[in-house]
Amino acid sequence: MNNSQSESYAKAGVDIRAGYRAVELMKSHIARTVTPGCISGVGDFGGLFAPDLAGMEEPVLVSGTDGVGTKIQLAIAMRRHDTIGIDCVAMCVNDVICCGAKPLFFLDYIACGRNVPETIAQIVAGVAEGCVQAGCALIGGETAEHPGVMEPQEYDLAGFCVGIVDRKKLLNRQAMAVGDTVLALPSTGVHSNGFSLCRKVFGIDSRSPELFAPCPELGGQTIAEALLTPTQIYVRPILALLGEVEVKGISHITGGGFYENIPRSIPNGLCAVLERSAVRVLPIFRLLQSRGGIPERDMFNTFNMGVGMTVVVPKAQETRAVELLREFGIDAYPIGVIAAGEEKVRLL
């Protein structure tokens, strides 16, 4: 590609040589994610992957796609771009695992106002780290300069993931029954949802000095650091759980909070009855609520409140499930039960 250049295109705002430089810088990060199914390299027109179907009677592909939303504005304000890619991977693989599927591979898409190779490489380094945590391969992607559409320092990031599961092992929420336990899997913070409200409350767009000063309510951590904490990736612990416990439903708590996401895994005629007082609310959410004067219901209908995922298991297997998750560093705990009812979710 050394002979590829266009002065005319560069004058229009697109530097194709910067694109090639960015690819060179990201190659070492991508190499970290290689798994046995990878059969193509960086730069091909398509990412090739050969899944291992051994032992599967009826393989089913499960796909998910998402972005990071306006959390990117905080990464830009902090000039830190190496964690936002973890968020992008997490938002996709955490959805795929809710079906019981193992993520196989991931692709990313970065749109930017100006291609700064070092920045793009930092973003991809985060994507690669997320893929390593999820056990999936980064097999392709795209970076596009959008001069005149985006400001030079701006960028956006989205991703796409494909996983696989044997049809007989797809989670069946119809197996859920009255008396089952609802377990909470703690989040690492705000994750990647509700940042339009966070930006308004904390003055992210105006780069309020308060963002970067030690905050007593957060134990001395800055608000910016707390907000930028990457989303927890739950793939490995959930896969282990699926191998030993009868998991009847999983909910990834993203935009819409408890009220929108938990009902997605609850069958008609049943309701997740949750104890609000049992939820271990993280300090960043209490600070957000107090500074913004946000009603508690709105908080639970917007944010994860410290619960990144919920899992429904039989009461008799609750202890084993908690023990197993803690072996993976996930301090799971019960927050409610499944009961009869049409509301799907009820917070008491």
PDB file of N, CA and C in Angstrom, residues 67-153:
ATOM      1  N   GLY A  67     -23.491   0.028  20.037  1.00  0.00           N
ATOM      2  CA  GLY A  67     -22.446   1.033  20.094  1.00  0.00           C
ATOM      3  C   GLY A  67     -22.185   1.406  21.538  1.00  0.00           C
ATOM      4  N   VAL A  68     -21.501   2.514  21.729  1.00  0.00           N
ATOM      5  CA  VAL A  68     -21.149   2.965  23.067  1.00  0.00           C
ATOM      6  C   VAL A  68     -21.945   4.202  23.453  1.00  0.00           C
ATOM      7  N   GLY A  69     -22.649   4.781  22.493  1.00  0.00           N
ATOM      8  CA  GLY A  69     -23.458   5.956  22.795  1.00  0.00           C
ATOM      9  C   GLY A  69     -22.608   7.174  23.132  1.00  0.00           C
ATOM     10  N   THR A  70     -23.189   8.077  23.895  1.00  0.00           N
ATOM     11  CA  THR A  70     -22.515   9.350  24.153  1.00  0.00           C
ATOM     12  C   THR A  70     -21.463   9.259  25.255  1.00  0.00           C
ATOM     13  N   LYS A  71     -21.183   8.060  25.747  1.00  0.00           N
ATOM     14  CA  LYS A  71     -20.038   7.889  26.653  1.00  0.00           C
ATOM     15  C   LYS A  71     -18.753   8.302  25.941  1.00  0.00           C
ATOM     16  N   ILE A  72     -18.769   8.230  24.631  1.00  0.00           N
ATOM     17  CA  ILE A  72     -17.605   8.617  23.843  1.00  0.00           C
ATOM     18  C   ILE A  72     -17.220  10.070  24.112  1.00  0.00           C
ATOM     19  N   GLN A  73     -18.224  10.926  24.384  1.00  0.00           N
ATOM     20  CA  GLN A  73     -17.918  12.335  24.654  1.00  0.00           C
ATOM     21  C   GLN A  73     -17.028  12.481  25.879  1.00  0.00           C
ATOM     22  N   LEU A  74     -17.202  11.594  26.857  1.00  0.00           N
ATOM     23  CA  LEU A  74     -16.363  11.622  28.054  1.00  0.00           C
ATOM     24  C   LEU A  74     -14.951  11.155  27.727  1.00  0.00           C
ATOM     25  N   ALA A  75     -14.840  10.097  26.912  1.00  0.00           N
ATOM     26  CA  ALA A  75     -13.518   9.618  26.509  1.00  0.00           C
ATOM     27  C   ALA A  75     -12.750  10.711  25.770  1.00  0.00           C
ATOM     28  N   ILE A  76     -13.446  11.454  24.927  1.00  0.00           N
ATOM     29  CA  ILE A  76     -12.811  12.549  24.186  1.00  0.00           C
ATOM     30  C   ILE A  76     -12.390  13.655  25.150  1.00  0.00           C
ATOM     31  N   ALA A  77     -13.265  13.983  26.106  1.00  0.00           N
ATOM     32  CA  ALA A  77     -12.956  15.032  27.078  1.00  0.00           C
ATOM     33  C   ALA A  77     -11.747  14.666  27.925  1.00  0.00           C
ATOM     34  N   MET A  78     -11.614  13.372  28.261  1.00  0.00           N
ATOM     35  CA  MET A  78     -10.500  12.905  29.086  1.00  0.00           C
ATOM     36  C   MET A  78      -9.259  12.568  28.276  1.00  0.00           C
ATOM     37  N   ARG A  79      -9.403  12.601  26.946  1.00  0.00           N
ATOM     38  CA  ARG A  79      -8.315  12.212  26.049  1.00  0.00           C
ATOM     39  C   ARG A  79      -7.804  10.802  26.379  1.00  0.00           C
ATOM     40  N   ARG A  80      -8.748   9.942  26.724  1.00  0.00           N
ATOM     41  CA  ARG A  80      -8.414   8.552  27.001  1.00  0.00           C
ATOM     42  C   ARG A  80      -9.298   7.661  26.131  1.00  0.00           C
ATOM     43  N   HIS A  81      -8.667   6.920  25.234  1.00  0.00           N
ATOM     44  CA  HIS A  81      -9.421   6.179  24.230  1.00  0.00           C
ATOM     45  C   HIS A  81      -9.201   4.670  24.291  1.00  0.00           C
ATOM     46  N   ASP A  82      -8.486   4.188  25.315  1.00  0.00           N
ATOM     47  CA  ASP A  82      -8.119   2.772  25.344  1.00  0.00           C
ATOM     48  C   ASP A  82      -9.091   1.881  26.103  1.00  0.00           C
ATOM     49  N   THR A  83     -10.173   2.451  26.641  1.00  0.00           N
ATOM     50  CA  THR A  83     -11.154   1.624  27.353  1.00  0.00           C
ATOM     51  C   THR A  83     -12.521   1.597  26.670  1.00  0.00           C
ATOM     52  N   ILE A  84     -12.782   2.564  25.825  1.00  0.00           N
ATOM     53  CA  ILE A  84     -14.112   2.681  25.224  1.00  0.00           C
ATOM     54  C   ILE A  84     -14.424   1.464  24.335  1.00  0.00           C
ATOM     55  N   GLY A  85     -13.361   0.842  23.777  1.00  0.00           N
ATOM     56  CA  GLY A  85     -13.561  -0.359  22.969  1.00  0.00           C
ATOM     57  C   GLY A  85     -14.024  -1.542  23.794  1.00  0.00           C
ATOM     58  N   ILE A  86     -13.594  -1.605  25.060  1.00  0.00           N
ATOM     59  CA  ILE A  86     -14.079  -2.673  25.950  1.00  0.00           C
ATOM     60  C   ILE A  86     -15.591  -2.549  26.094  1.00  0.00           C
ATOM     61  N   ASP A  87     -16.058  -1.313  26.262  1.00  0.00           N
ATOM     62  CA  ASP A  87     -17.500  -1.073  26.370  1.00  0.00           C
ATOM     63  C   ASP A  87     -18.238  -1.575  25.135  1.00  0.00           C
ATOM     64  N   CYS A  88     -17.684  -1.291  23.968  1.00  0.00           N
ATOM     65  CA  CYS A  88     -18.358  -1.687  22.728  1.00  0.00           C
ATOM     66  C   CYS A  88     -18.504  -3.196  22.633  1.00  0.00           C
ATOM     67  N   VAL A  89     -17.427  -3.909  22.940  1.00  0.00           N
ATOM     68  CA  VAL A  89     -17.482  -5.372  22.925  1.00  0.00           C
ATOM     69  C   VAL A  89     -18.481  -5.874  23.965  1.00  0.00           C
ATOM     70  N   ALA A  90     -18.415  -5.303  25.161  1.00  0.00           N
ATOM     71  CA  ALA A  90     -19.285  -5.743  26.253  1.00  0.00           C
ATOM     72  C   ALA A  90     -20.761  -5.610  25.891  1.00  0.00           C
ATOM     73  N   MET A  91     -21.119  -4.496  25.271  1.00  0.00           N
ATOM     74  CA  MET A  91     -22.527  -4.277  24.951  1.00  0.00           C
ATOM     75  C   MET A  91     -23.061  -5.333  23.988  1.00  0.00           C
ATOM     76  N   CYS A  92     -22.179  -5.873  23.153  1.00  0.00           N
ATOM     77  CA  CYS A  92     -22.603  -6.901  22.195  1.00  0.00           C
ATOM     78  C   CYS A  92     -22.542  -8.307  22.788  1.00  0.00           C
ATOM     79  N   VAL A  93     -21.392  -8.667  23.379  1.00  0.00           N
ATOM     80  CA  VAL A  93     -21.244 -10.045  23.867  1.00  0.00           C
ATOM     81  C   VAL A  93     -22.135 -10.322  25.072  1.00  0.00           C
ATOM     82  N   ASN A  94     -22.390  -9.314  25.896  1.00  0.00           N
ATOM     83  CA  ASN A  94     -23.288  -9.525  27.041  1.00  0.00           C
ATOM     84  C   ASN A  94     -24.717  -9.778  26.591  1.00  0.00           C
ATOM     85  N   ASP A  95     -25.092  -9.250  25.426  1.00  0.00           N
ATOM     86  CA  ASP A  95     -26.413  -9.562  24.872  1.00  0.00           C
ATOM     87  C   ASP A  95     -26.451 -10.991  24.340  1.00  0.00           C
ATOM     88  N   VAL A  96     -25.413 -11.362  23.604  1.00  0.00           N
ATOM     89  CA  VAL A  96     -25.363 -12.696  22.990  1.00  0.00           C
ATOM     90  C   VAL A  96     -25.394 -13.792  24.059  1.00  0.00           C
ATOM     91  N   ILE A  97     -24.696 -13.569  25.161  1.00  0.00           N
ATOM     92  CA  ILE A  97     -24.636 -14.590  26.213  1.00  0.00           C
ATOM     93  C   ILE A  97     -25.989 -14.772  26.896  1.00  0.00           C
ATOM     94  N   CYS A  98     -26.868 -13.790  26.792  1.00  0.00           N
ATOM     95  CA  CYS A  98     -28.205 -13.913  27.389  1.00  0.00           C
ATOM     96  C   CYS A  98     -29.024 -15.019  26.731  1.00  0.00           C
ATOM     97  N   CYS A  99     -28.629 -15.420  25.533  1.00  0.00           N
ATOM     98  CA  CYS A  99     -29.294 -16.530  24.850  1.00  0.00           C
ATOM     99  C   CYS A  99     -28.621 -17.864  25.153  1.00  0.00           C
ATOM    100  N   GLY A 100     -27.513 -17.807  25.878  1.00  0.00           N
ATOM    101  CA  GLY A 100     -26.760 -19.016  26.167  1.00  0.00           C
ATOM    102  C   GLY A 100     -25.686 -19.305  25.142  1.00  0.00           C
ATOM    103  N   ALA A 101     -25.402 -18.335  24.262  1.00  0.00           N
ATOM    104  CA  ALA A 101     -24.450 -18.553  23.174  1.00  0.00           C
ATOM    105  C   ALA A 101     -23.041 -18.103  23.542  1.00  0.00           C
ATOM    106  N   LYS A 102     -22.052 -18.822  23.058  1.00  0.00           N
ATOM    107  CA  LYS A 102     -20.646 -18.450  23.228  1.00  0.00           C
ATOM    108  C   LYS A 102     -20.245 -17.523  22.084  1.00  0.00           C
ATOM    109  N   PRO A 103     -19.766 -16.307  22.380  1.00  0.00           N
ATOM    110  CA  PRO A 103     -19.317 -15.406  21.312  1.00  0.00           C
ATOM    111  C   PRO A 103     -18.138 -15.999  20.545  1.00  0.00           C
ATOM    112  N   LEU A 104     -18.200 -15.914  19.222  1.00  0.00           N
ATOM    113  CA  LEU A 104     -17.141 -16.459  18.370  1.00  0.00           C
ATOM    114  C   LEU A 104     -16.223 -15.368  17.837  1.00  0.00           C
ATOM    115  N   PHE A 105     -16.831 -14.341  17.235  1.00  0.00           N
ATOM    116  CA  PHE A 105     -16.006 -13.296  16.636  1.00  0.00           C
ATOM    117  C   PHE A 105     -16.712 -11.944  16.689  1.00  0.00           C
ATOM    118  N   PHE A 106     -15.920 -10.908  16.466  1.00  0.00           N
ATOM    119  CA  PHE A 106     -16.378  -9.527  16.619  1.00  0.00           C
ATOM    120  C   PHE A 106     -15.804  -8.676  15.488  1.00  0.00           C
ATOM    121  N   LEU A 107     -16.568  -7.698  15.042  1.00  0.00           N
ATOM    122  CA  LEU A 107     -16.102  -6.702  14.086  1.00  0.00           C
ATOM    123  C   LEU A 107     -16.462  -5.318  14.620  1.00  0.00           C
ATOM    124  N   ASP A 108     -15.608  -4.337  14.339  1.00  0.00           N
ATOM    125  CA  ASP A 108     -15.892  -2.976  14.811  1.00  0.00           C
ATOM    126  C   ASP A 108     -15.988  -2.000  13.641  1.00  0.00           C
ATOM    127  N   TYR A 109     -16.612  -0.865  13.902  1.00  0.00           N
ATOM    128  CA  TYR A 109     -16.719   0.215  12.916  1.00  0.00           C
ATOM    129  C   TYR A 109     -16.454   1.534  13.627  1.00  0.00           C
ATOM    130  N   ILE A 110     -15.451   2.260  13.146  1.00  0.00           N
ATOM    131  CA  ILE A 110     -15.092   3.542  13.728  1.00  0.00           C
ATOM    132  C   ILE A 110     -15.281   4.622  12.672  1.00  0.00           C
ATOM    133  N   ALA A 111     -16.095   5.610  12.986  1.00  0.00           N
ATOM    134  CA  ALA A 111     -16.258   6.792  12.145  1.00  0.00           C
ATOM    135  C   ALA A 111     -15.597   7.961  12.863  1.00  0.00           C
ATOM    136  N   CYS A 112     -14.804   8.732  12.153  1.00  0.00           N
ATOM    137  CA  CYS A 112     -14.092   9.827  12.791  1.00  0.00           C
ATOM    138  C   CYS A 112     -14.053  11.058  11.901  1.00  0.00           C
ATOM    139  N   GLY A 113     -13.890  12.221  12.546  1.00  0.00           N
ATOM    140  CA  GLY A 113     -13.752  13.454  11.779  1.00  0.00           C
ATOM    141  C   GLY A 113     -12.409  13.538  11.097  1.00  0.00           C
ATOM    142  N   ARG A 114     -11.369  13.056  11.813  1.00  0.00           N
ATOM    143  CA  ARG A 114     -10.028  12.994  11.233  1.00  0.00           C
ATOM    144  C   ARG A 114      -9.328  11.755  11.773  1.00  0.00           C
ATOM    145  N   ASN A 115      -8.688  11.033  10.894  1.00  0.00           N
ATOM    146  CA  ASN A 115      -8.008   9.806  11.295  1.00  0.00           C
ATOM    147  C   ASN A 115      -6.648  10.146  11.896  1.00  0.00           C
ATOM    148  N   VAL A 116      -6.577  10.049  13.227  1.00  0.00           N
ATOM    149  CA  VAL A 116      -5.300  10.164  13.926  1.00  0.00           C
ATOM    150  C   VAL A 116      -4.895   8.735  14.270  1.00  0.00           C
ATOM    151  N   PRO A 117      -3.908   8.163  13.584  1.00  0.00           N
ATOM    152  CA  PRO A 117      -3.594   6.741  13.739  1.00  0.00           C
ATOM    153  C   PRO A 117      -3.398   6.295  15.180  1.00  0.00           C
ATOM    154  N   GLU A 118      -2.733   7.123  15.992  1.00  0.00           N
ATOM    155  CA  GLU A 118      -2.484   6.742  17.376  1.00  0.00           C
ATOM    156  C   GLU A 118      -3.783   6.632  18.172  1.00  0.00           C
ATOM    157  N   THR A 119      -4.726   7.523  17.905  1.00  0.00           N
ATOM    158  CA  THR A 119      -6.023   7.465  18.588  1.00  0.00           C
ATOM    159  C   THR A 119      -6.806   6.232  18.153  1.00  0.00           C
ATOM    160  N   ILE A 120      -6.839   5.984  16.848  1.00  0.00           N
ATOM    161  CA  ILE A 120      -7.554   4.813  16.335  1.00  0.00           C
ATOM    162  C   ILE A 120      -6.964   3.535  16.918  1.00  0.00           C
ATOM    163  N   ALA A 121      -5.643   3.488  17.021  1.00  0.00           N
ATOM    164  CA  ALA A 121      -4.999   2.301  17.573  1.00  0.00           C
ATOM    165  C   ALA A 121      -5.365   2.104  19.039  1.00  0.00           C
ATOM    166  N   GLN A 122      -5.487   3.208  19.794  1.00  0.00           N
ATOM    167  CA  GLN A 122      -5.910   3.100  21.192  1.00  0.00           C
ATOM    168  C   GLN A 122      -7.325   2.539  21.293  1.00  0.00           C
ATOM    169  N   ILE A 123      -8.196   3.028  20.421  1.00  0.00           N
ATOM    170  CA  ILE A 123      -9.581   2.533  20.423  1.00  0.00           C
ATOM    171  C   ILE A 123      -9.599   1.027  20.156  1.00  0.00           C
ATOM    172  N   VAL A 124      -8.863   0.601  19.129  1.00  0.00           N
ATOM    173  CA  VAL A 124      -8.835  -0.814  18.766  1.00  0.00           C
ATOM    174  C   VAL A 124      -8.160  -1.648  19.858  1.00  0.00           C
ATOM    175  N   ALA A 125      -7.203  -1.060  20.568  1.00  0.00           N
ATOM    176  CA  ALA A 125      -6.585  -1.775  21.693  1.00  0.00           C
ATOM    177  C   ALA A 125      -7.642  -2.133  22.726  1.00  0.00           C
ATOM    178  N   GLY A 126      -8.580  -1.211  22.969  1.00  0.00           N
ATOM    179  CA  GLY A 126      -9.674  -1.497  23.891  1.00  0.00           C
ATOM    180  C   GLY A 126     -10.606  -2.566  23.358  1.00  0.00           C
ATOM    181  N   VAL A 127     -10.902  -2.492  22.062  1.00  0.00           N
ATOM    182  CA  VAL A 127     -11.742  -3.522  21.444  1.00  0.00           C
ATOM    183  C   VAL A 127     -11.079  -4.892  21.591  1.00  0.00           C
ATOM    184  N   ALA A 128      -9.777  -4.943  21.333  1.00  0.00           N
ATOM    185  CA  ALA A 128      -9.049  -6.203  21.451  1.00  0.00           C
ATOM    186  C   ALA A 128      -9.077  -6.731  22.883  1.00  0.00           C
ATOM    187  N   GLU A 129      -8.905  -5.843  23.855  1.00  0.00           N
ATOM    188  CA  GLU A 129      -8.955  -6.266  25.255  1.00  0.00           C
ATOM    189  C   GLU A 129     -10.330  -6.838  25.591  1.00  0.00           C
ATOM    190  N   GLY A 130     -11.379  -6.196  25.097  1.00  0.00           N
ATOM    191  CA  GLY A 130     -12.724  -6.712  25.320  1.00  0.00           C
ATOM    192  C   GLY A 130     -12.909  -8.093  24.711  1.00  0.00           C
ATOM    193  N   CYS A 131     -12.356  -8.288  23.510  1.00  0.00           N
ATOM    194  CA  CYS A 131     -12.456  -9.588  22.854  1.00  0.00           C
ATOM    195  C   CYS A 131     -11.698 -10.654  23.635  1.00  0.00           C
ATOM    196  N   VAL A 132     -10.527 -10.300  24.163  1.00  0.00           N
ATOM    197  CA  VAL A 132      -9.766 -11.242  24.974  1.00  0.00           C
ATOM    198  C   VAL A 132     -10.563 -11.641  26.204  1.00  0.00           C
ATOM    199  N   GLN A 133     -11.179 -10.655  26.864  1.00  0.00           N
ATOM    200  CA  GLN A 133     -11.984 -10.959  28.044  1.00  0.00           C
ATOM    201  C   GLN A 133     -13.173 -11.851  27.702  1.00  0.00           C
ATOM    202  N   ALA A 134     -13.732 -11.689  26.509  1.00  0.00           N
ATOM    203  CA  ALA A 134     -14.908 -12.458  26.097  1.00  0.00           C
ATOM    204  C   ALA A 134     -14.544 -13.773  25.429  1.00  0.00           C
ATOM    205  N   GLY A 135     -13.263 -13.962  25.107  1.00  0.00           N
ATOM    206  CA  GLY A 135     -12.841 -15.193  24.456  1.00  0.00           C
ATOM    207  C   GLY A 135     -13.241 -15.277  22.999  1.00  0.00           C
ATOM    208  N   CYS A 136     -13.421 -14.131  22.355  1.00  0.00           N
ATOM    209  CA  CYS A 136     -13.790 -14.137  20.939  1.00  0.00           C
ATOM    210  C   CYS A 136     -12.718 -13.426  20.113  1.00  0.00           C
ATOM    211  N   ALA A 137     -12.748 -13.615  18.812  1.00  0.00           N
ATOM    212  CA  ALA A 137     -11.726 -13.078  17.926  1.00  0.00           C
ATOM    213  C   ALA A 137     -12.197 -11.794  17.257  1.00  0.00           C
ATOM    214  N   LEU A 138     -11.283 -10.846  17.131  1.00  0.00           N
ATOM    215  CA  LEU A 138     -11.532  -9.631  16.355  1.00  0.00           C
ATOM    216  C   LEU A 138     -11.067  -9.923  14.936  1.00  0.00           C
ATOM    217  N   ILE A 139     -12.020 -10.188  14.023  1.00  0.00           N
ATOM    218  CA  ILE A 139     -11.649 -10.671  12.694  1.00  0.00           C
ATOM    219  C   ILE A 139     -11.801  -9.617  11.600  1.00  0.00           C
ATOM    220  N   GLY A 140     -12.208  -8.417  11.942  1.00  0.00           N
ATOM    221  CA  GLY A 140     -12.347  -7.395  10.916  1.00  0.00           C
ATOM    222  C   GLY A 140     -12.883  -6.101  11.489  1.00  0.00           C
ATOM    223  N   GLY A 141     -12.950  -5.101  10.632  1.00  0.00           N
ATOM    224  CA  GLY A 141     -13.463  -3.808  11.059  1.00  0.00           C
ATOM    225  C   GLY A 141     -13.317  -2.792   9.955  1.00  0.00           C
ATOM    226  N   GLU A 142     -13.686  -1.569  10.270  1.00  0.00           N
ATOM    227  CA  GLU A 142     -13.621  -0.483   9.290  1.00  0.00           C
ATOM    228  C   GLU A 142     -13.416   0.828  10.026  1.00  0.00           C
ATOM    229  N   THR A 143     -12.556   1.665   9.463  1.00  0.00           N
ATOM    230  CA  THR A 143     -12.379   3.026   9.962  1.00  0.00           C
ATOM    231  C   THR A 143     -12.664   3.979   8.815  1.00  0.00           C
ATOM    232  N   ALA A 144     -13.540   4.946   9.051  1.00  0.00           N
ATOM    233  CA  ALA A 144     -13.937   5.866   7.988  1.00  0.00           C
ATOM    234  C   ALA A 144     -13.816   7.308   8.462  1.00  0.00           C
ATOM    235  N   GLU A 145     -13.154   8.139   7.660  1.00  0.00           N
ATOM    236  CA  GLU A 145     -13.086   9.565   7.962  1.00  0.00           C
ATOM    237  C   GLU A 145     -14.310  10.262   7.381  1.00  0.00           C
ATOM    238  N   HIS A 146     -14.922  11.135   8.185  1.00  0.00           N
ATOM    239  CA  HIS A 146     -16.112  11.870   7.764  1.00  0.00           C
ATOM    240  C   HIS A 146     -15.901  13.376   7.915  1.00  0.00           C
ATOM    241  N   PRO A 147     -14.981  13.964   7.184  1.00  0.00           N
ATOM    242  CA  PRO A 147     -14.757  15.407   7.300  1.00  0.00           C
ATOM    243  C   PRO A 147     -15.989  16.198   6.867  1.00  0.00           C
ATOM    244  N   GLY A 148     -16.285  17.232   7.629  1.00  0.00           N
ATOM    245  CA  GLY A 148     -17.460  18.037   7.313  1.00  0.00           C
ATOM    246  C   GLY A 148     -18.728  17.509   7.947  1.00  0.00           C
ATOM    247  N   VAL A 149     -18.722  16.253   8.336  1.00  0.00           N
ATOM    248  CA  VAL A 149     -19.857  15.641   9.027  1.00  0.00           C
ATOM    249  C   VAL A 149     -19.581  15.577  10.526  1.00  0.00           C
ATOM    250  N   MET A 150     -18.340  15.259  10.874  1.00  0.00           N
ATOM    251  CA  MET A 150     -17.911  15.198  12.266  1.00  0.00           C
ATOM    252  C   MET A 150     -16.743  16.168  12.457  1.00  0.00           C
ATOM    253  N   GLU A 151     -16.636  16.731  13.667  1.00  0.00           N
ATOM    254  CA  GLU A 151     -15.502  17.583  13.986  1.00  0.00           C
ATOM    255  C   GLU A 151     -14.228  16.739  14.014  1.00  0.00           C
ATOM    256  N   PRO A 152     -13.069  17.351  13.754  1.00  0.00           N
ATOM    257  CA  PRO A 152     -11.823  16.581  13.659  1.00  0.00           C
ATOM    258  C   PRO A 152     -11.548  15.671  14.853  1.00  0.00           C
ATOM    259  N   GLN A 153     -11.900  16.112  16.072  1.00  0.00           N
ATOM    260  CA  GLN A 153     -11.596  15.308  17.262  1.00  0.00           C
ATOM    261  C   GLN A 153     -12.676  14.289  17.584  1.00  0.00           C
TER     262      GLN A 153
END
